[in-house]
PDB file of C-alpha atoms in Angstrom:
ATOM      1  CA  MET A   1      89.324 128.594 108.841  1.00 40.00           C
ATOM      2  CA  LEU A   2      85.970 127.068 109.173  1.00 39.00           C
ATOM      3  CA  ARG A   3      85.705 123.421 109.942  1.00 42.00           C
ATOM      4  CA  ALA A   4      83.506 120.629 108.923  1.00 41.00           C
ATOM      5  CA  THR A   5      83.230 118.842 112.281  1.00 42.00           C
ATOM      6  CA  ALA A   6      80.423 118.080 114.263  1.00 42.00           C
ATOM      7  CA  LEU A   7      78.323 121.262 115.781  1.00 41.00           C
ATOM      8  CA  LEU A   8      79.154 120.175 119.528  1.00 32.00           C
ATOM      9  CA  ARG A   9      77.678 122.063 122.483  1.00 33.00           C
ATOM     10  CA  SER A  10      79.059 122.188 126.166  1.00 34.00           C
ATOM     11  CA  ASN A  11      78.157 119.084 127.545  1.00 35.00           C
ATOM     12  CA  PRO A  12      79.895 117.414 130.540  1.00 36.00           C
ATOM     13  CA  ILE A  13      80.714 113.702 130.097  1.00 39.00           C
ATOM     14  CA  LYS A  14      78.773 111.352 132.290  1.00 41.00           C
ATOM     15  CA  THR A  15      80.778 107.923 133.928  1.00 41.00           C
ATOM     16  CA  ALA A  16      78.794 105.576 135.509  1.00 42.00           C
ATOM     17  CA  THR A  17      81.682 105.359 138.224  1.00 47.00           C
ATOM     18  CA  ALA A  18      84.964 107.208 139.270  1.00 52.00           C
ATOM     19  CA  ALA A  19      88.391 105.532 138.243  1.00 60.00           C
ATOM     20  CA  ARG A  20      90.563 104.374 140.588  1.00 68.00           C
ATOM     21  CA  ALA A  21      93.574 102.059 140.883  1.00 74.00           C
ATOM     22  CA  VAL A  22      93.266  97.906 141.102  1.00 75.00           C
ATOM     23  CA  SER A  23      95.370  96.056 142.784  1.00 79.00           C
ATOM     24  CA  ARG A  24      97.467  92.706 141.679  1.00 78.00           C
ATOM     25  CA  ALA A  25      94.728  90.462 143.652  1.00 81.00           C
ATOM     26  CA  GLU A  26      91.485  92.514 142.254  1.00 80.00           C
ATOM     27  CA  ALA A  27      92.953  92.432 138.645  1.00 74.00           C
ATOM     28  CA  PRO A  28      91.834  88.944 137.395  1.00 75.00           C
ATOM     29  CA  THR A  29      88.113  89.720 138.699  1.00 78.00           C
ATOM     30  CA  THR A  30      87.947  93.453 137.750  1.00 74.00           C
ATOM     31  CA  GLN A  31      85.155  94.496 134.962  1.00 72.00           C
ATOM     32  CA  PRO A  32      85.643  97.858 133.046  1.00 65.00           C
ATOM     33  CA  THR A  33      83.493 100.574 133.751  1.00 65.00           C
ATOM     34  CA  ALA A  34      83.104 101.382 130.322  1.00 62.00           C
ATOM     35  CA  THR A  35      82.988  98.992 127.190  1.00 58.00           C
ATOM     36  CA  SER A  36      82.328 101.891 124.628  1.00 58.00           C
ATOM     37  CA  ALA A  37      83.588 105.552 123.853  1.00 56.00           C
ATOM     38  CA  PRO A  38      81.522 107.890 125.306  1.00 61.00           C
ATOM     39  CA  GLU A  39      79.210 109.393 123.332  1.00 63.00           C
ATOM     40  CA  GLU A  40      80.023 113.148 124.975  1.00 67.00           C
ATOM     41  CA  THR A  41      82.960 115.519 123.528  1.00 66.00           C
ATOM     42  CA  MET A  42      85.917 115.420 125.776  1.00 69.00           C
ATOM     43  CA  MET A  43      86.378 119.072 124.025  1.00 72.00           C
ATOM     44  CA  PRO A  44      83.324 120.912 124.316  1.00 74.00           C
ATOM     45  CA  TRP A  45      84.774 124.383 123.067  1.00 73.00           C
ATOM     46  CA  ASN A  46      85.760 122.400 119.815  1.00 75.00           C
ATOM     47  CA  GLY A  47      83.667 123.835 116.950  1.00 79.00           C
ATOM     48  CA  TRP A  48      82.536 127.142 118.829  1.00 84.00           C
ATOM     49  CA  PHE A  49      82.999 129.405 115.833  1.00 86.00           C
ATOM     50  CA  SER A  50      80.793 127.133 113.383  1.00 85.00           C
ATOM     51  CA  SER A  51      78.298 126.950 116.141  1.00 85.00           C
ATOM     52  CA  PHE A  52      78.423 130.768 116.669  1.00 88.00           C
ATOM     53  CA  LEU A  53      77.859 131.258 112.549  1.00 87.00           C
ATOM     54  CA  LYS A  54      75.199 128.849 112.498  1.00 88.00           C
ATOM     55  CA  ASP A  55      73.136 130.404 115.337  1.00 88.00           C
ATOM     56  CA  LYS A  56      73.789 134.025 113.571  1.00 88.00           C
ATOM     57  CA  MET A  57      73.206 133.216 109.749  1.00 89.00           C
ATOM     58  CA  GLY A  58      70.701 130.441 110.192  1.00 90.00           C
ATOM     59  CA  SER A  59      71.080 126.916 109.098  1.00 88.00           C
ATOM     60  CA  GLU A  60      70.623 127.521 105.568  1.00 90.00           C
ATOM     61  CA  ASN A  61      72.790 130.177 104.843  1.00 91.00           C
ATOM     62  CA  TYR A  62      75.459 128.373 106.997  1.00 90.00           C
ATOM     63  CA  ASP A  63      75.234 125.292 104.940  1.00 89.00           C
ATOM     64  CA  LYS A  64      75.686 127.483 101.906  1.00 90.00           C
ATOM     65  CA  LEU A  65      78.774 129.188 103.452  1.00 89.00           C
ATOM     66  CA  ARG A  66      80.232 125.756 104.235  1.00 88.00           C
ATOM     67  CA  LYS A  67      79.956 124.594 100.638  1.00 88.00           C
ATOM     68  CA  LEU A  68      81.358 127.638  99.169  1.00 90.00           C
ATOM     69  CA  VAL A  69      84.257 127.712 101.464  1.00 89.00           C
ATOM     70  CA  LEU A  70      85.511 124.073 102.383  1.00 87.00           C
ATOM     71  CA  TYR A  71      86.107 121.422 100.289  1.00 88.00           C
ATOM     72  CA  ARG A  72      83.601 118.528 100.637  1.00 86.00           C
ATOM     73  CA  PRO A  73      82.475 119.526 103.892  1.00 86.00           C
ATOM     74  CA  ASP A  74      80.622 116.606 104.946  1.00 82.00           C
ATOM     75  CA  HIS A  75      82.721 114.111 104.077  1.00 81.00           C
ATOM     76  CA  TYR A  76      82.727 111.293 106.673  1.00 75.00           C
ATOM     77  CA  SER A  77      86.027 111.690 108.327  1.00 76.00           C
ATOM     78  CA  GLY A  78      86.464 115.402 108.293  1.00 78.00           C
ATOM     79  CA  PHE A  79      89.772 114.895 106.612  1.00 82.00           C
ATOM     80  CA  GLU A  80      91.084 113.651 109.711  1.00 81.00           C
ATOM     81  CA  GLN A  81      93.704 110.810 109.590  1.00 80.00           C
ATOM     82  CA  MET A  82      92.560 109.231 112.752  1.00 78.00           C
ATOM     83  CA  PRO A  83      88.730 108.803 113.282  1.00 75.00           C
ATOM     84  CA  ARG A  84      87.203 110.404 116.347  1.00 76.00           C
ATOM     85  CA  PRO A  85      86.249 107.467 119.386  1.00 76.00           C
ATOM     86  CA  TYR A  86      82.295 108.880 118.503  1.00 77.00           C
ATOM     87  CA  MET A  87      82.482 108.291 114.951  1.00 81.00           C
ATOM     88  CA  LYS A  88      80.947 105.199 113.029  1.00 83.00           C
ATOM     89  CA  LEU A  89      82.503 104.330 109.767  1.00 82.00           C
ATOM     90  CA  HIS A  90      80.145 102.700 107.027  1.00 82.00           C
ATOM     91  CA  ILE A  91      81.639  99.730 105.952  1.00 83.00           C
ATOM     92  CA  SER A  92      79.006  98.277 103.448  1.00 83.00           C
ATOM     93  CA  GLU A  93      77.712 100.210 100.453  1.00 81.00           C
ATOM     94  CA  LYS A  94      74.924  98.072 100.125  1.00 85.00           C
ATOM     95  CA  ASP A  95      73.562  97.657 103.925  1.00 87.00           C
ATOM     96  CA  PRO A  96      73.870 101.256 105.545  1.00 84.00           C
ATOM     97  CA  SER A  97      73.267  99.475 109.179  1.00 87.00           C
ATOM     98  CA  LEU A  98      76.704  97.985 109.069  1.00 87.00           C
ATOM     99  CA  THR A  99      79.351 100.298 110.954  1.00 86.00           C
ATOM    100  CA  HIS A 100      82.704 100.236 112.513  1.00 83.00           C
ATOM    101  CA  GLN A 101      83.452 102.473 115.433  1.00 82.00           C
ATOM    102  CA  PHE A 102      87.240 103.267 116.293  1.00 78.00           C
ATOM    103  CA  ARG A 103      88.230 100.793 119.051  1.00 76.00           C
ATOM    104  CA  HIS A 104      84.473  99.559 119.761  1.00 77.00           C
ATOM    105  CA  PRO A 105      84.172  97.429 121.106  1.00 76.00           C
ATOM    106  CA  SER A 106      87.283  98.359 123.527  1.00 76.00           C
ATOM    107  CA  PRO A 107      89.947  95.907 123.437  1.00 74.00           C
ATOM    108  CA  GLY A 108      89.494  95.313 127.399  1.00 76.00           C
ATOM    109  CA  SER A 109      85.947  93.761 126.428  1.00 77.00           C
ATOM    110  CA  GLN A 110      86.877  91.452 123.723  1.00 77.00           C
ATOM    111  CA  PRO A 111      87.980  87.928 124.563  1.00 80.00           C
ATOM    112  CA  PRO A 112      91.734  87.095 124.248  1.00 79.00           C
ATOM    113  CA  VAL A 113      93.390  87.320 121.422  1.00 76.00           C
ATOM    114  CA  GLU A 114      93.920  84.429 119.275  1.00 74.00           C
ATOM    115  CA  LEU A 115      97.689  83.476 118.691  1.00 76.00           C
ATOM    116  CA  ARG A 116      97.455  80.800 115.802  1.00 72.00           C
ATOM    117  CA  ALA A 117     100.215  78.251 115.009  1.00 71.00           C
ATOM    118  CA  THR A 118      98.479  77.918 111.559  1.00 69.00           C
ATOM    119  CA  ASP A 119      96.315  79.791 109.597  1.00 65.00           C
ATOM    120  CA  PRO A 120      94.314  78.779 106.894  1.00 63.00           C
ATOM    121  CA  LEU A 121      93.706  82.351 104.991  1.00 61.00           C
ATOM    122  CA  PHE A 122      97.850  82.568 104.987  1.00 57.00           C
ATOM    123  CA  GLY A 123      97.728  80.016 102.007  1.00 53.00           C
ATOM    124  CA  ASN A 124      98.715  76.229 102.904  1.00 52.00           C
ATOM    125  CA  SER A 125      96.613  75.359 106.377  1.00 45.00           C
ATOM    126  CA  ALA A 126     100.264  73.699 107.200  1.00 53.00           C
ATOM    127  CA  ASP A 127     102.318  77.061 107.062  1.00 66.00           C
ATOM    128  CA  ASP A 128     103.399  79.344 109.980  1.00 71.00           C
ATOM    129  CA  PRO A 129     101.461  82.480 109.498  1.00 72.00           C
ATOM    130  CA  TYR A 130     104.854  84.287 111.257  1.00 76.00           C
ATOM    131  CA  ASN A 131     107.218  82.948 108.580  1.00 77.00           C
ATOM    132  CA  VAL A 132     107.121  85.812 106.189  1.00 78.00           C
ATOM    133  CA  ALA A 133     110.282  85.299 104.429  1.00 83.00           C
ATOM    134  CA  TYR A 134     109.859  85.879 100.792  1.00 85.00           C
ATOM    135  CA  TYR A 135     113.328  84.886  99.137  1.00 85.00           C
ATOM    136  CA  LYS A 136     113.038  81.156  99.851  1.00 86.00           C
ATOM    137  CA  ARG A 137     109.753  81.313  97.482  1.00 85.00           C
ATOM    138  CA  ASP A 138     110.719  83.870  94.898  1.00 86.00           C
ATOM    139  CA  THR A 139     110.614  82.018  92.027  1.00 85.00           C
ATOM    140  CA  GLY A 140     110.259  84.965  89.592  1.00 82.00           C
ATOM    141  CA  ARG A 141     113.783  86.214  90.591  1.00 80.00           C
ATOM    142  CA  ARG A 142     115.537  82.901  91.134  1.00 77.00           C
ATOM    143  CA  LEU A 143     117.446  82.869  87.599  1.00 70.00           C
ATOM    144  CA  THR A 144     118.000  86.247  87.192  1.00 69.00           C
ATOM    145  CA  SER A 145     118.819  88.530  90.509  1.00 60.00           C
ATOM    146  CA  ASP A 146     121.542  87.099  92.027  1.00 60.00           C
ATOM    147  CA  PRO A 147     124.702  86.854  90.048  1.00 60.00           C
ATOM    148  CA  ALA A 148     125.737  83.299  91.447  1.00 57.00           C
ATOM    149  CA  ALA A 149     122.572  81.760  90.547  1.00 60.00           C
ATOM    150  CA  MET A 150     122.234  83.974  87.189  1.00 62.00           C
ATOM    151  CA  HIS A 151     121.305  81.686  84.016  1.00 70.00           C
ATOM    152  CA  ARG A 152     121.813  78.792  85.728  1.00 72.00           C
ATOM    153  CA  ASP A 153     119.226  76.718  83.632  1.00 74.00           C
ATOM    154  CA  ILE A 154     121.014  78.033  80.459  1.00 81.00           C
ATOM    155  CA  GLU A 155     124.682  76.873  81.962  1.00 82.00           C
ATOM    156  CA  GLN A 156     123.205  73.636  82.468  1.00 84.00           C
ATOM    157  CA  ILE A 157     121.816  73.156  79.094  1.00 87.00           C
ATOM    158  CA  LYS A 158     125.258  74.235  77.500  1.00 87.00           C
ATOM    159  CA  LEU A 159     127.024  71.383  79.673  1.00 87.00           C
ATOM    160  CA  GLU A 160     124.316  68.732  78.868  1.00 88.00           C
ATOM    161  CA  LEU A 161     124.913  69.017  74.751  1.00 89.00           C
ATOM    162  CA  LEU A 162     128.972  68.851  75.070  1.00 89.00           C
ATOM    163  CA  PRO A 163     130.412  65.095  75.248  1.00 91.00           C
ATOM    164  CA  GLN A 164     129.832  63.880  78.427  1.00 89.00           C
ATOM    165  CA  ASP A 165     132.783  61.848  78.352  1.00 90.00           C
ATOM    166  CA  ASP A 166     135.121  64.653  78.083  1.00 90.00           C
ATOM    167  CA  PRO A 167     136.910  65.045  81.412  1.00 90.00           C
ATOM    168  CA  ARG A 168     136.788  68.758  81.123  1.00 90.00           C
ATOM    169  CA  VAL A 169     132.995  68.617  80.805  1.00 89.00           C
ATOM    170  CA  LYS A 170     132.821  66.133  83.966  1.00 89.00           C
ATOM    171  CA  GLU A 171     134.786  68.596  86.066  1.00 89.00           C
ATOM    172  CA  ALA A 172     132.758  71.598  84.807  1.00 87.00           C
ATOM    173  CA  MET A 173     129.459  69.543  85.668  1.00 87.00           C
ATOM    174  CA  GLU A 174     130.707  68.472  88.919  1.00 86.00           C
ATOM    175  CA  GLU A 175     131.868  72.127  89.717  1.00 83.00           C
ATOM    176  CA  PHE A 176     128.065  73.077  88.398  1.00 81.00           C
ATOM    177  CA  GLU A 177     126.238  70.718  90.512  1.00 79.00           C
ATOM    178  CA  LYS A 178     128.050  72.291  93.985  1.00 75.00           C
ATOM    179  CA  GLY A 179     126.281  75.250  93.288  1.00 71.00           C
ATOM    180  CA  PRO A 180     127.424  78.662  94.835  1.00 71.00           C
ATOM    181  CA  GLY A 181     130.093  78.376  97.493  1.00 68.00           C
ATOM    182  CA  SER A 182     128.912  81.223  99.323  1.00 68.00           C
ATOM    183  CA  SER A 183     126.428  81.281 102.587  1.00 71.00           C
ATOM    184  CA  PRO A 184     126.984  77.873 103.711  1.00 76.00           C
ATOM    185  CA  GLY A 185     124.945  78.796 106.746  1.00 78.00           C
ATOM    186  CA  ASN A 186     126.044  78.124 110.503  1.00 82.00           C
ATOM    187  CA  LYS A 187     124.238  74.437 110.589  1.00 79.00           C
ATOM    188  CA  GLY A 188     122.202  76.163 113.490  1.00 79.00           C
ATOM    189  CA  VAL A 189     125.237  76.808 115.770  1.00 82.00           C
ATOM    190  CA  PHE A 190     124.691  80.481 116.902  1.00 82.00           C
ATOM    191  CA  ALA A 191     126.512  82.316 119.565  1.00 81.00           C
ATOM    192  CA  THR A 192     124.151  81.183 122.177  1.00 82.00           C
ATOM    193  CA  GLY A 193     124.709  77.489 121.576  1.00 82.00           C
ATOM    194  CA  LYS A 194     123.101  74.917 118.848  1.00 83.00           C
ATOM    195  CA  SER A 195     119.583  75.446 118.100  1.00 81.00           C
ATOM    196  CA  ASP A 196     117.025  72.946 115.978  1.00 78.00           C
ATOM    197  CA  TYR A 197     113.972  75.279 116.196  1.00 75.00           C
ATOM    198  CA  ASP A 198     114.191  75.271 112.329  1.00 79.00           C
ATOM    199  CA  PRO A 199     115.589  72.081 110.997  1.00 81.00           C
ATOM    200  CA  SER A 200     115.671  73.812 107.365  1.00 81.00           C
ATOM    201  CA  GLY A 201     117.896  76.864 108.262  1.00 83.00           C
ATOM    202  CA  LEU A 202     115.773  79.631 106.454  1.00 84.00           C
ATOM    203  CA  ARG A 203     114.339  81.229 109.598  1.00 82.00           C
ATOM    204  CA  ALA A 204     117.343  83.185 110.463  1.00 82.00           C
ATOM    205  CA  THR A 205     119.857  84.745 108.251  1.00 81.00           C
ATOM    206  CA  MET A 206     122.845  83.290 109.907  1.00 83.00           C
ATOM    207  CA  SER A 207     121.519  79.554 109.232  1.00 84.00           C
ATOM    208  CA  THR A 208     120.310  80.335 105.382  1.00 84.00           C
ATOM    209  CA  ASN A 209     122.354  78.003 103.009  1.00 84.00           C
ATOM    210  CA  TRP A 210     122.156  77.624  99.550  1.00 82.00           C
ATOM    211  CA  GLU A 211     120.843  73.929  99.668  1.00 82.00           C
ATOM    212  CA  ALA A 212     118.114  74.802 101.792  1.00 85.00           C
ATOM    213  CA  THR A 213     117.093  77.715  99.342  1.00 85.00           C
ATOM    214  CA  GLU A 214     117.266  75.561  96.442  1.00 83.00           C
ATOM    215  CA  LYS A 215     115.440  72.923  97.686  1.00 86.00           C
ATOM    216  CA  SER A 216     112.195  75.435  98.702  1.00 87.00           C
ATOM    217  CA  LEU A 217     112.489  76.981  95.670  1.00 87.00           C
ATOM    218  CA  ASP A 218     111.816  74.003  93.642  1.00 86.00           C
ATOM    219  CA  GLU A 219     108.836  73.167  95.951  1.00 86.00           C
ATOM    220  CA  ASN A 220     107.515  76.365  95.079  1.00 85.00           C
ATOM    221  CA  MET A 221     107.876  76.729  91.416  1.00 87.00           C
ATOM    222  CA  PRO A 222     104.907  77.633  89.358  1.00 85.00           C
ATOM    223  CA  ASP A 223     103.603  74.220  87.772  1.00 84.00           C
ATOM    224  CA  HIS A 224     100.199  76.330  85.929  1.00 80.00           C
ATOM    225  CA  LEU A 225      99.603  78.414  83.318  1.00 81.00           C
ATOM    226  CA  PRO A 226      98.537  81.904  84.972  1.00 80.00           C
ATOM    227  CA  THR A 227      95.178  83.495  83.797  1.00 83.00           C
ATOM    228  CA  PRO A 228      94.343  87.181  83.956  1.00 83.00           C
ATOM    229  CA  THR A 229      91.499  87.759  86.373  1.00 80.00           C
ATOM    230  CA  TRP A 230      89.681  89.796  83.528  1.00 85.00           C
ATOM    231  CA  MET A 231      89.623  86.961  81.100  1.00 86.00           C
ATOM    232  CA  SER A 232      86.657  85.601  82.139  1.00 86.00           C
ATOM    233  CA  LYS A 233      84.901  88.782  81.428  1.00 87.00           C
ATOM    234  CA  GLN A 234      87.094  90.048  78.444  1.00 90.00           C
ATOM    235  CA  ASP A 235      83.976  90.331  76.239  1.00 91.00           C
ATOM    236  CA  GLU A 236      82.052  92.417  78.457  1.00 91.00           C
ATOM    237  CA  ILE A 237      84.969  94.595  78.438  1.00 90.00           C
ATOM    238  CA  VAL A 238      85.197  94.664  74.642  1.00 91.00           C
ATOM    239  CA  ALA A 239      81.390  95.583  74.358  1.00 92.00           C
ATOM    240  CA  TRP A 240      81.892  98.478  76.996  1.00 90.00           C
ATOM    241  CA  TYR A 241      84.732 100.367  74.945  1.00 91.00           C
ATOM    242  CA  GLU A 242      82.726  99.587  71.580  1.00 92.00           C
ATOM    243  CA  GLU A 243      79.642 101.200  72.894  1.00 93.00           C
ATOM    244  CA  ARG A 244      81.267 104.280  73.526  1.00 92.00           C
ATOM    245  CA  ASP A 245      83.432 104.403  70.500  1.00 93.00           C
ATOM    246  CA  LEU A 246      86.788 104.140  72.233  1.00 91.00           C
ATOM    247  CA  PRO A 247      89.816 102.233  71.279  1.00 91.00           C
ATOM    248  CA  VAL A 248      90.158  98.870  73.724  1.00 88.00           C
ATOM    249  CA  ALA A 249      92.744  98.752  76.110  1.00 84.00           C
ATOM    250  CA  ILE A 250      94.761  96.108  76.969  1.00 81.00           C
ATOM    251  CA  GLY A 251      93.397  94.034  80.052  1.00 81.00           C
ATOM    252  CA  GLY A 252      91.243  95.075  82.523  1.00 80.00           C
ATOM    253  CA  THR A 253      91.237  97.980  84.906  1.00 73.00           C
ATOM    254  CA  GLY A 254      90.115  97.860  88.441  1.00 67.00           C
ATOM    255  CA  PHE A 255      92.627  95.140  89.850  1.00 61.00           C
ATOM    256  CA  GLY A 256      93.456  95.361  93.088  1.00 62.00           C
ATOM    257  CA  THR A 257      90.485  97.018  94.651  1.00 66.00           C
ATOM    258  CA  VAL A 258      89.684  95.842  98.212  1.00 67.00           C
ATOM    259  CA  PRO A 259      85.863  95.811  99.325  1.00 68.00           C
ATOM    260  CA  THR A 260      85.411  98.276 102.049  1.00 67.00           C
ATOM    261  CA  HIS A 261      84.618  95.826 104.766  1.00 65.00           C
ATOM    262  CA  ALA A 262      87.566  93.915 103.726  1.00 65.00           C
ATOM    263  CA  ARG A 263      89.899  96.759 105.020  1.00 64.00           C
ATOM    264  CA  ILE A 264      88.786  96.277 108.648  1.00 64.00           C
ATOM    265  CA  ALA A 265      91.581  94.521 110.310  1.00 57.00           C
ATOM    266  CA  ARG A 266      90.961  91.241 112.289  1.00 54.00           C
ATOM    267  CA  TRP A 267      91.505  91.124 116.196  1.00 48.00           C
TER     268      TRP A 267
END
């Protein structure tokens, strides 16, 4: 099968210096011999059939055959899941000079990784970027997902409407305020001993408790009226459908699209 890959000739790889073993004493001062992927291929035999056909048929006829036989033969990745080291991917639709190359510059040629204690991009600048637990801020399922906490707001309204001087109502109110009796938490006492690395107890499953969870959910309860992202351009959306004599769809499309340059992982 023909492959839409670069037509590579048999060129030996040129290296500046030969690889050698490095001792522990030399490691702190040793610099890498190469700071980028080699331009030459390490598989000079790859694409020999395509190269053979191009030499025999000519470039024009060969390109016609490729477009006839192959699906999108000029796709930038060649439909390979992992880009090749020499491949430069364009990451901007407006500036063609902005490209990203696989492992370029190489990790060994970059500054040490920055392990942040806080990250403003995470949300609150004081939040721990490594604390990714969701249940403690999942306010959307707070009153519906767990049977022990289901419809507690309705139950509270019912108790408040009953006579407050009735002993049965007082007893029911006390039981309601206790909350679920399950998952009391281990109070920070693990098999290895007492731990206070997280006073709230929400960082570990064994120490999680209802009281801390409810407190965290209270702090994360929404206090604003959400507005759709397309609300600011609703007139433009309606005009687009009317110009084409199409029924107006509910809301706006295209939500969640990520710019190309934003898909490049931060080091």
